Amino acid sequence: MNGKSSSSSAPLISATEWQVDDSARTWLEHHGHADRLGEHALHVADEKWRTYRATWAPRPATAWAADWRAWITREHTPAPGRLNLYALPGGTPASTGGMTRSEEHMAALLAALDEPNGEE
């Protein structure tokens, strides 16, 4: 026994049951993610997160909230010329430009290096 009472532990829920609450919305605004991504991209990012996490074991809502915030922080607005990484939900499995898999991976890594990170 770890010394915690089972009645005091937070209930476990699935990622699909977790809801974006007022705290998450405030966080989005405060950190500029709502403006950076826009409403549509936020919705798409949330759908990708839920699809990716759907098979994960249930966790407390606070754990899902932290995981979701980390996902949103890393999410990018789709832009012309940016590679569509098909490994993520919503990506396309079709090869672009006839590149081999290793060439696609290298292109994705190079594209990530070209991303502005605020330290330029």
mmCIF file of C-alpha atoms in Angstrom:
data_model
loop_
_atom_site.group_PDB
_atom_site.id
_atom_site.type_symbol
_atom_site.label_atom_id
_atom_site.label_comp_id
_atom_site.label_asym_id
_atom_site.label_seq_id
_atom_site.Cartn_x
_atom_site.Cartn_y
_atom_site.Cartn_z
ATOM 1 C CA MET A 1 0.000 0.000 0.000
ATOM 2 C CA ASN A 2 1.360 3.427 -0.884
ATOM 3 C CA GLY A 3 -0.315 5.283 1.974
ATOM 4 C CA LYS A 4 -2.977 6.909 -0.177
ATOM 5 C CA SER A 5 -6.623 6.328 0.451
ATOM 6 C CA SER A 6 -8.472 4.997 -2.563
ATOM 7 C CA SER A 7 -11.300 7.452 -1.852
ATOM 8 C CA SER A 8 -8.931 10.424 -2.242
ATOM 9 C CA SER A 9 -7.462 9.388 -5.586
ATOM 10 C CA ALA A 10 -8.688 11.060 -8.725
ATOM 11 C CA PRO A 11 -10.947 8.985 -10.961
ATOM 12 C CA LEU A 12 -9.341 7.516 -14.045
ATOM 13 C CA ILE A 13 -10.805 8.476 -17.413
ATOM 14 C CA SER A 14 -9.927 7.819 -21.032
ATOM 15 C CA ALA A 15 -8.446 10.504 -23.280
ATOM 16 C CA THR A 16 -11.697 10.648 -25.237
ATOM 17 C CA GLU A 17 -13.597 11.401 -22.020
ATOM 18 C CA TRP A 18 -11.284 14.268 -21.033
ATOM 19 C CA GLN A 19 -12.746 17.678 -21.891
ATOM 20 C CA VAL A 20 -11.083 21.007 -22.618
ATOM 21 C CA ASP A 21 -12.193 23.040 -19.617
ATOM 22 C CA ASP A 22 -11.990 26.714 -18.649
ATOM 23 C CA SER A 23 -8.495 26.189 -17.243
ATOM 24 C CA ALA A 24 -7.263 24.774 -20.573
ATOM 25 C CA ARG A 25 -8.939 27.617 -22.505
ATOM 26 C CA THR A 26 -7.307 30.191 -20.226
ATOM 27 C CA TRP A 27 -3.959 28.463 -20.728
ATOM 28 C CA LEU A 28 -4.444 28.567 -24.540
ATOM 29 C CA GLU A 29 -5.087 32.324 -24.443
ATOM 30 C CA HIS A 30 -2.401 33.135 -21.884
ATOM 31 C CA HIS A 31 0.343 31.344 -23.807
ATOM 32 C CA GLY A 32 -0.793 32.587 -27.226
ATOM 33 C CA HIS A 33 -1.599 29.164 -28.650
ATOM 34 C CA ALA A 34 -5.143 30.176 -29.613
ATOM 35 C CA ASP A 35 -3.821 33.072 -31.708
ATOM 36 C CA ARG A 36 -0.857 31.098 -33.047
ATOM 37 C CA LEU A 37 -2.884 28.137 -34.269
ATOM 38 C CA GLY A 38 -6.353 29.562 -34.820
ATOM 39 C CA GLU A 39 -9.635 27.835 -34.017
ATOM 40 C CA HIS A 40 -9.568 25.342 -36.903
ATOM 41 C CA ALA A 41 -5.997 24.162 -36.255
ATOM 42 C CA LEU A 42 -6.760 23.846 -32.517
ATOM 43 C CA HIS A 43 -9.723 21.636 -33.352
ATOM 44 C CA VAL A 44 -7.593 19.507 -35.700
ATOM 45 C CA ALA A 45 -4.809 19.245 -33.088
ATOM 46 C CA ASP A 46 -7.342 18.168 -30.455
ATOM 47 C CA GLU A 47 -8.757 15.499 -32.793
ATOM 48 C CA LYS A 48 -5.254 14.189 -33.580
ATOM 49 C CA TRP A 49 -4.423 14.073 -29.865
ATOM 50 C CA ARG A 50 -7.625 12.178 -29.033
ATOM 51 C CA THR A 51 -7.068 9.716 -31.885
ATOM 52 C CA TYR A 52 -3.459 9.110 -30.864
ATOM 53 C CA ARG A 53 -4.286 8.746 -27.154
ATOM 54 C CA ALA A 54 -7.534 6.740 -27.588
ATOM 55 C CA THR A 55 -5.864 3.406 -26.890
ATOM 56 C CA TRP A 56 -3.903 4.589 -23.865
ATOM 57 C CA ALA A 57 -4.884 3.370 -20.407
ATOM 58 C CA PRO A 58 -7.187 5.606 -18.363
ATOM 59 C CA ARG A 59 -5.486 8.330 -16.329
ATOM 60 C CA PRO A 60 -6.579 11.166 -14.023
ATOM 61 C CA ALA A 61 -7.949 14.253 -15.794
ATOM 62 C CA THR A 62 -4.964 16.295 -14.592
ATOM 63 C CA ALA A 63 -2.572 13.918 -16.369
ATOM 64 C CA TRP A 64 -4.565 14.168 -19.617
ATOM 65 C CA ALA A 65 -4.641 17.966 -19.297
ATOM 66 C CA ALA A 66 -0.852 18.124 -18.953
ATOM 67 C CA ASP A 67 -0.376 15.744 -21.893
ATOM 68 C CA TRP A 68 -2.818 17.737 -24.053
ATOM 69 C CA ARG A 69 -1.039 21.015 -23.234
ATOM 70 C CA ALA A 70 2.307 19.505 -24.226
ATOM 71 C CA TRP A 71 0.752 18.297 -27.520
ATOM 72 C CA ILE A 72 -0.738 21.732 -28.290
ATOM 73 C CA THR A 73 2.575 23.430 -27.468
ATOM 74 C CA ARG A 74 4.320 21.296 -30.116
ATOM 75 C CA GLU A 75 1.525 21.565 -32.701
ATOM 76 C CA HIS A 76 2.070 23.673 -35.813
ATOM 77 C CA THR A 77 -0.382 25.381 -38.100
ATOM 78 C CA PRO A 78 -0.399 23.626 -41.472
ATOM 79 C CA ALA A 79 1.524 25.773 -43.927
ATOM 80 C CA PRO A 80 2.206 25.593 -47.644
ATOM 81 C CA GLY A 81 5.445 23.772 -48.282
ATOM 82 C CA ARG A 82 5.497 22.054 -44.902
ATOM 83 C CA LEU A 83 5.735 18.288 -45.090
ATOM 84 C CA ASN A 84 2.589 16.408 -44.162
ATOM 85 C CA LEU A 85 3.916 13.898 -41.666
ATOM 86 C CA TYR A 86 1.754 10.871 -42.333
ATOM 87 C CA ALA A 87 2.814 9.161 -39.128
ATOM 88 C CA LEU A 88 0.398 11.453 -37.301
ATOM 89 C CA PRO A 89 -3.355 10.883 -37.410
ATOM 90 C CA GLY A 90 -4.826 12.824 -40.288
ATOM 91 C CA GLY A 91 -1.643 12.544 -42.345
ATOM 92 C CA THR A 92 -1.602 10.850 -45.687
ATOM 93 C CA PRO A 93 0.238 7.591 -46.296
ATOM 94 C CA ALA A 94 0.898 8.558 -49.909
ATOM 95 C CA SER A 95 4.520 9.288 -50.653
ATOM 96 C CA THR A 96 5.157 12.849 -51.770
ATOM 97 C CA GLY A 97 7.454 13.492 -54.688
ATOM 98 C CA GLY A 98 8.555 9.882 -55.026
ATOM 99 C CA MET A 99 10.966 10.051 -52.077
ATOM 100 C CA THR A 100 12.087 6.928 -50.306
ATOM 101 C CA ARG A 101 11.106 6.498 -46.688
ATOM 102 C CA SER A 102 14.567 7.522 -45.475
ATOM 103 C CA GLU A 103 14.505 10.585 -47.759
ATOM 104 C CA GLU A 104 11.101 11.535 -46.301
ATOM 105 C CA HIS A 105 12.483 11.184 -42.773
ATOM 106 C CA MET A 106 15.514 13.296 -43.645
ATOM 107 C CA ALA A 107 13.279 15.937 -45.238
ATOM 108 C CA ALA A 108 11.117 16.000 -42.109
ATOM 109 C CA LEU A 109 14.189 16.448 -39.907
ATOM 110 C CA LEU A 110 15.507 19.236 -42.104
ATOM 111 C CA ALA A 111 12.100 20.932 -42.109
ATOM 112 C CA ALA A 112 12.060 20.774 -38.300
ATOM 113 C CA LEU A 113 15.461 22.470 -38.209
ATOM 114 C CA ASP A 114 14.070 25.273 -40.373
ATOM 115 C CA GLU A 115 11.201 25.899 -37.921
ATOM 116 C CA PRO A 116 11.483 29.250 -36.108
ATOM 117 C CA ASN A 117 11.958 28.647 -32.400
ATOM 118 C CA GLY A 118 12.145 32.217 -31.090
ATOM 119 C CA GLU A 119 15.907 32.047 -30.561
ATOM 120 C CA GLU A 120 16.916 33.418 -33.973
#
